[in-house]
């Protein structure tokens, strides 16, 4: 039996939307884990639900992965800037991402 194609648009029914989110979230995190194991890749996935709940997966230390991502994106997008401006932008971006992630984990552990 062939699965039918679905139209990609917002699901209006709240219950159906939540069920779809849960299934697709778990599928995405499972694929991230499989990719990290099969290909020895450094993988990090951060997902926030509509209500702001955090779901994440990291094959290694997520803060190091975020730092690596921020450094790469900073170098890639700010290559034409002055070196000191680039360092400040990347450092600020890394600190904001790391602080946000740690705050989210702390908040999640409280509830």
Short mmCIF file of N, CA and C in Angstrom, two decimals:
data_model
loop_
_atom_site.label_atom_id
_atom_site.label_comp_id
_atom_site.label_asym_id
_atom_site.label_seq_id
_atom_site.Cartn_x
_atom_site.Cartn_y
_atom_site.Cartn_z
N UNK A 1 0.84 -1.17 0.00
CA UNK A 1 0.00 0.00 0.00
C UNK A 1 0.89 1.25 0.00
N UNK A 2 0.51 2.24 -0.78
CA UNK A 2 1.29 3.46 -0.92
C UNK A 2 0.72 4.54 0.00
N UNK A 3 1.61 5.21 0.67
CA UNK A 3 1.16 6.32 1.52
C UNK A 3 0.81 7.51 0.66
N UNK A 4 -0.23 8.20 1.04
CA UNK A 4 -0.63 9.39 0.30
C UNK A 4 0.24 10.57 0.68
N UNK A 5 0.39 11.50 -0.24
CA UNK A 5 1.17 12.69 0.03
C UNK A 5 0.32 13.65 0.86
N UNK A 6 0.98 14.35 1.76
CA UNK A 6 0.26 15.33 2.55
C UNK A 6 0.66 16.73 2.11
N UNK A 7 -0.25 17.65 2.29
CA UNK A 7 0.05 19.04 1.97
C UNK A 7 0.73 19.66 3.20
N UNK A 8 1.86 20.30 2.97
CA UNK A 8 2.59 20.89 4.08
C UNK A 8 2.00 22.28 4.36
N UNK A 9 1.23 22.35 5.40
CA UNK A 9 0.64 23.60 5.87
C UNK A 9 0.30 23.41 7.35
N UNK A 10 0.01 24.50 8.02
CA UNK A 10 -0.29 24.42 9.45
C UNK A 10 -1.53 23.57 9.68
N UNK A 11 -1.45 22.70 10.67
CA UNK A 11 -2.60 21.86 11.04
C UNK A 11 -3.48 22.68 11.96
N UNK A 12 -4.70 22.89 11.57
CA UNK A 12 -5.60 23.77 12.32
C UNK A 12 -6.13 23.11 13.60
N UNK A 13 -6.38 21.81 13.56
CA UNK A 13 -6.89 21.11 14.73
C UNK A 13 -5.77 20.98 15.77
N UNK A 14 -5.99 21.53 16.96
CA UNK A 14 -4.96 21.57 18.00
C UNK A 14 -4.50 20.18 18.43
N UNK A 15 -5.43 19.28 18.60
CA UNK A 15 -5.08 17.93 19.03
C UNK A 15 -4.25 17.22 17.96
N UNK A 16 -4.70 17.31 16.73
CA UNK A 16 -3.95 16.68 15.62
C UNK A 16 -2.56 17.30 15.48
N UNK A 17 -2.47 18.62 15.67
CA UNK A 17 -1.19 19.30 15.57
C UNK A 17 -0.23 18.79 16.65
N UNK A 18 -0.73 18.60 17.87
CA UNK A 18 0.11 18.13 18.96
C UNK A 18 0.58 16.70 18.73
N UNK A 19 -0.33 15.86 18.25
CA UNK A 19 0.03 14.47 17.96
C UNK A 19 1.09 14.42 16.87
N UNK A 20 0.89 15.21 15.82
CA UNK A 20 1.85 15.25 14.71
C UNK A 20 3.20 15.76 15.21
N UNK A 21 3.19 16.80 16.04
CA UNK A 21 4.44 17.34 16.59
C UNK A 21 5.19 16.26 17.37
N UNK A 22 4.48 15.54 18.23
CA UNK A 22 5.12 14.51 19.05
C UNK A 22 5.73 13.41 18.20
N UNK A 23 4.98 12.95 17.20
CA UNK A 23 5.49 11.88 16.34
C UNK A 23 6.67 12.34 15.51
N UNK A 24 6.56 13.51 14.91
CA UNK A 24 7.64 14.01 14.06
C UNK A 24 8.87 14.39 14.88
N UNK A 25 8.66 14.92 16.08
CA UNK A 25 9.78 15.25 16.96
C UNK A 25 10.56 14.00 17.31
N UNK A 26 9.86 12.96 17.74
CA UNK A 26 10.56 11.73 18.10
C UNK A 26 11.26 11.12 16.89
N UNK A 27 10.63 11.20 15.72
CA UNK A 27 11.26 10.70 14.51
C UNK A 27 12.52 11.48 14.15
N UNK A 28 12.45 12.79 14.30
CA UNK A 28 13.60 13.64 13.99
C UNK A 28 14.76 13.36 14.96
N UNK A 29 14.45 13.24 16.24
CA UNK A 29 15.50 12.95 17.21
C UNK A 29 16.09 11.55 17.01
N UNK A 30 15.25 10.60 16.60
CA UNK A 30 15.74 9.25 16.30
C UNK A 30 16.69 9.29 15.10
N UNK A 31 16.32 10.04 14.06
CA UNK A 31 17.19 10.16 12.89
C UNK A 31 18.51 10.86 13.23
N UNK A 32 18.44 11.85 14.10
CA UNK A 32 19.67 12.53 14.54
C UNK A 32 20.60 11.55 15.25
N UNK A 33 20.02 10.73 16.13
CA UNK A 33 20.82 9.72 16.83
C UNK A 33 21.42 8.72 15.84
N UNK A 34 20.62 8.24 14.90
CA UNK A 34 21.11 7.28 13.91
C UNK A 34 22.24 7.87 13.08
N UNK A 35 22.08 9.14 12.67
CA UNK A 35 23.13 9.80 11.89
C UNK A 35 24.43 9.89 12.67
N UNK A 36 24.33 10.22 13.95
CA UNK A 36 25.54 10.34 14.76
C UNK A 36 26.23 8.99 14.95
N UNK A 37 25.44 7.93 15.12
CA UNK A 37 26.02 6.61 15.34
C UNK A 37 26.58 6.02 14.04
N UNK A 38 25.79 6.04 12.99
CA UNK A 38 26.19 5.41 11.73
C UNK A 38 27.34 6.13 11.05
N UNK A 39 27.35 7.45 11.11
CA UNK A 39 28.34 8.23 10.37
C UNK A 39 29.39 8.89 11.26
N UNK A 40 29.33 8.62 12.55
CA UNK A 40 30.25 9.22 13.50
C UNK A 40 30.28 10.75 13.33
N UNK A 41 29.08 11.31 13.18
CA UNK A 41 28.94 12.76 12.99
C UNK A 41 28.62 13.42 14.32
N UNK A 42 29.02 14.68 14.44
CA UNK A 42 28.68 15.46 15.62
C UNK A 42 27.34 16.12 15.32
N UNK A 43 26.29 15.68 16.02
CA UNK A 43 24.93 16.12 15.74
C UNK A 43 24.32 16.76 16.98
N UNK A 44 23.62 17.86 16.76
CA UNK A 44 22.85 18.51 17.83
C UNK A 44 21.53 18.97 17.23
N UNK A 45 20.46 18.69 17.94
CA UNK A 45 19.13 19.14 17.51
C UNK A 45 18.44 19.78 18.70
N UNK A 46 17.93 20.98 18.50
CA UNK A 46 17.21 21.70 19.55
C UNK A 46 15.84 22.05 19.00
N UNK A 47 14.81 21.63 19.71
CA UNK A 47 13.43 21.85 19.26
C UNK A 47 12.66 22.49 20.40
N UNK A 48 11.90 23.53 20.07
CA UNK A 48 11.00 24.14 21.04
C UNK A 48 9.58 23.92 20.56
N UNK A 49 8.73 23.47 21.48
CA UNK A 49 7.32 23.28 21.13
C UNK A 49 6.64 24.63 21.05
N UNK A 50 5.38 24.61 20.64
CA UNK A 50 4.61 25.84 20.53
C UNK A 50 4.48 26.53 21.89
N UNK A 51 4.48 25.74 22.95
CA UNK A 51 4.35 26.30 24.30
C UNK A 51 5.71 26.63 24.93
N UNK A 52 6.78 26.43 24.18
CA UNK A 52 8.11 26.81 24.65
C UNK A 52 8.88 25.71 25.35
N UNK A 53 8.39 24.51 25.34
CA UNK A 53 9.10 23.40 25.98
C UNK A 53 10.30 22.98 25.11
N UNK A 54 11.39 22.67 25.77
CA UNK A 54 12.63 22.33 25.09
C UNK A 54 12.78 20.83 24.94
N UNK A 55 13.15 20.40 23.74
CA UNK A 55 13.51 19.01 23.45
C UNK A 55 14.85 19.08 22.72
N UNK A 56 15.79 18.23 23.11
CA UNK A 56 17.09 18.29 22.46
C UNK A 56 17.74 16.92 22.36
N UNK A 57 18.71 16.87 21.47
CA UNK A 57 19.56 15.69 21.32
C UNK A 57 20.94 16.20 20.98
N UNK A 58 21.96 15.60 21.55
CA UNK A 58 23.33 15.92 21.20
C UNK A 58 24.17 14.66 21.27
N UNK A 59 24.96 14.44 20.25
CA UNK A 59 25.82 13.26 20.23
C UNK A 59 27.05 13.47 21.11
N UNK A 60 27.36 14.71 21.40
CA UNK A 60 28.46 15.04 22.31
C UNK A 60 28.02 16.27 23.11
N UNK A 61 28.94 16.91 23.78
CA UNK A 61 28.61 18.08 24.60
C UNK A 61 27.95 19.15 23.73
N UNK A 62 26.71 19.48 24.05
CA UNK A 62 25.94 20.39 23.20
C UNK A 62 26.50 21.81 23.24
N UNK A 63 27.07 22.22 24.35
CA UNK A 63 27.65 23.56 24.42
C UNK A 63 28.86 23.68 23.49
N UNK A 64 29.67 22.63 23.40
CA UNK A 64 30.79 22.64 22.47
C UNK A 64 30.30 22.66 21.03
N UNK A 65 29.21 21.94 20.76
CA UNK A 65 28.64 21.92 19.42
C UNK A 65 28.08 23.29 19.06
N UNK A 66 27.40 23.94 19.99
CA UNK A 66 26.87 25.28 19.75
C UNK A 66 28.01 26.26 19.50
N UNK A 67 29.08 26.14 20.29
CA UNK A 67 30.24 27.02 20.11
C UNK A 67 30.85 26.81 18.73
N UNK A 68 30.99 25.56 18.34
CA UNK A 68 31.56 25.25 17.03
C UNK A 68 30.68 25.81 15.92
N UNK A 69 29.37 25.66 16.06
CA UNK A 69 28.42 26.19 15.08
C UNK A 69 28.53 27.71 14.99
N UNK A 70 28.55 28.37 16.14
CA UNK A 70 28.61 29.83 16.18
C UNK A 70 29.91 30.33 15.55
N UNK A 71 31.02 29.67 15.85
CA UNK A 71 32.30 30.06 15.26
C UNK A 71 32.27 29.89 13.75
N UNK A 72 31.72 28.79 13.28
CA UNK A 72 31.64 28.54 11.84
C UNK A 72 30.76 29.58 11.17
N UNK A 73 29.57 29.82 11.71
CA UNK A 73 28.66 30.78 11.12
C UNK A 73 29.24 32.19 11.18
N UNK A 74 29.90 32.51 12.26
CA UNK A 74 30.52 33.82 12.39
C UNK A 74 31.60 34.04 11.36
N UNK A 75 32.44 33.05 11.16
CA UNK A 75 33.51 33.15 10.17
C UNK A 75 32.93 33.18 8.77
N UNK A 76 31.88 32.43 8.55
CA UNK A 76 31.30 32.33 7.21
C UNK A 76 30.59 33.61 6.81
N UNK A 77 29.81 34.19 7.72
CA UNK A 77 29.01 35.35 7.39
C UNK A 77 29.70 36.68 7.65
N UNK A 78 30.73 36.71 8.48
CA UNK A 78 31.35 37.97 8.84
C UNK A 78 32.79 38.02 8.32
N UNK A 79 33.09 37.27 7.30
CA UNK A 79 34.45 37.18 6.81
C UNK A 79 34.98 38.52 6.32
N UNK A 80 34.12 39.41 5.86
CA UNK A 80 34.55 40.69 5.32
C UNK A 80 34.75 41.75 6.41
N UNK A 81 34.30 41.50 7.64
CA UNK A 81 34.41 42.47 8.73
C UNK A 81 35.83 42.54 9.25
N UNK A 82 36.06 43.52 10.11
CA UNK A 82 37.35 43.63 10.78
C UNK A 82 37.49 42.46 11.75
N UNK A 83 38.69 41.95 11.94
CA UNK A 83 38.88 40.80 12.84
C UNK A 83 38.36 41.03 14.25
N UNK A 84 38.54 42.24 14.81
CA UNK A 84 38.06 42.47 16.17
C UNK A 84 36.54 42.47 16.23
N UNK A 85 35.87 43.04 15.22
CA UNK A 85 34.41 43.02 15.18
C UNK A 85 33.91 41.59 15.07
N UNK A 86 34.59 40.80 14.24
CA UNK A 86 34.20 39.41 14.07
C UNK A 86 34.32 38.66 15.38
N UNK A 87 35.40 38.87 16.11
CA UNK A 87 35.61 38.18 17.38
C UNK A 87 34.52 38.56 18.38
N UNK A 88 34.18 39.83 18.44
CA UNK A 88 33.15 40.29 19.37
C UNK A 88 31.80 39.69 19.01
N UNK A 89 31.46 39.69 17.72
CA UNK A 89 30.17 39.15 17.29
C UNK A 89 30.08 37.66 17.59
N UNK A 90 31.11 36.90 17.26
CA UNK A 90 31.10 35.46 17.50
C UNK A 90 31.08 35.17 18.99
N UNK A 91 31.87 35.88 19.76
CA UNK A 91 31.89 35.65 21.21
C UNK A 91 30.55 35.95 21.84
N UNK A 92 29.93 37.04 21.42
CA UNK A 92 28.62 37.40 21.95
C UNK A 92 27.59 36.34 21.58
N UNK A 93 27.62 35.89 20.33
CA UNK A 93 26.69 34.87 19.86
C UNK A 93 26.85 33.57 20.65
N UNK A 94 28.08 33.16 20.87
CA UNK A 94 28.35 31.93 21.63
C UNK A 94 27.84 32.07 23.06
N UNK A 95 28.14 33.21 23.70
CA UNK A 95 27.71 33.37 25.08
C UNK A 95 26.19 33.41 25.20
N UNK A 96 25.51 34.05 24.26
CA UNK A 96 24.04 34.10 24.30
C UNK A 96 23.46 32.71 24.10
N UNK A 97 23.95 31.97 23.12
CA UNK A 97 23.44 30.61 22.89
C UNK A 97 23.70 29.70 24.08
N UNK A 98 24.89 29.76 24.63
CA UNK A 98 25.22 28.90 25.76
C UNK A 98 24.38 29.26 26.98
N UNK A 99 24.24 30.56 27.25
CA UNK A 99 23.43 31.00 28.39
C UNK A 99 21.98 30.58 28.21
N UNK A 100 21.46 30.75 27.00
CA UNK A 100 20.08 30.38 26.72
C UNK A 100 19.88 28.88 26.91
N UNK A 101 20.81 28.08 26.44
CA UNK A 101 20.67 26.63 26.56
C UNK A 101 20.73 26.20 28.03
N UNK A 102 21.69 26.73 28.79
CA UNK A 102 21.82 26.38 30.20
C UNK A 102 20.57 26.83 30.96
N UNK A 103 20.07 28.03 30.67
CA UNK A 103 18.85 28.52 31.32
C UNK A 103 17.65 27.62 31.02
N UNK A 104 17.55 27.17 29.79
CA UNK A 104 16.46 26.30 29.39
C UNK A 104 16.53 24.97 30.13
N UNK A 105 17.72 24.41 30.26
CA UNK A 105 17.89 23.15 30.98
C UNK A 105 17.53 23.33 32.45
N UNK A 106 18.00 24.42 33.05
CA UNK A 106 17.69 24.69 34.46
C UNK A 106 16.18 24.83 34.66
N UNK A 107 15.54 25.58 33.77
CA UNK A 107 14.09 25.78 33.85
C UNK A 107 13.36 24.46 33.68
N UNK A 108 13.81 23.65 32.74
CA UNK A 108 13.16 22.36 32.49
C UNK A 108 13.29 21.44 33.70
N UNK A 109 14.43 21.48 34.39
CA UNK A 109 14.63 20.63 35.56
C UNK A 109 13.82 21.07 36.76
N UNK A 110 13.39 22.32 36.76
CA UNK A 110 12.57 22.81 37.86
C UNK A 110 11.14 22.28 37.80
N UNK A 111 10.67 21.96 36.59
CA UNK A 111 9.26 21.54 36.44
C UNK A 111 9.12 20.12 35.97
#
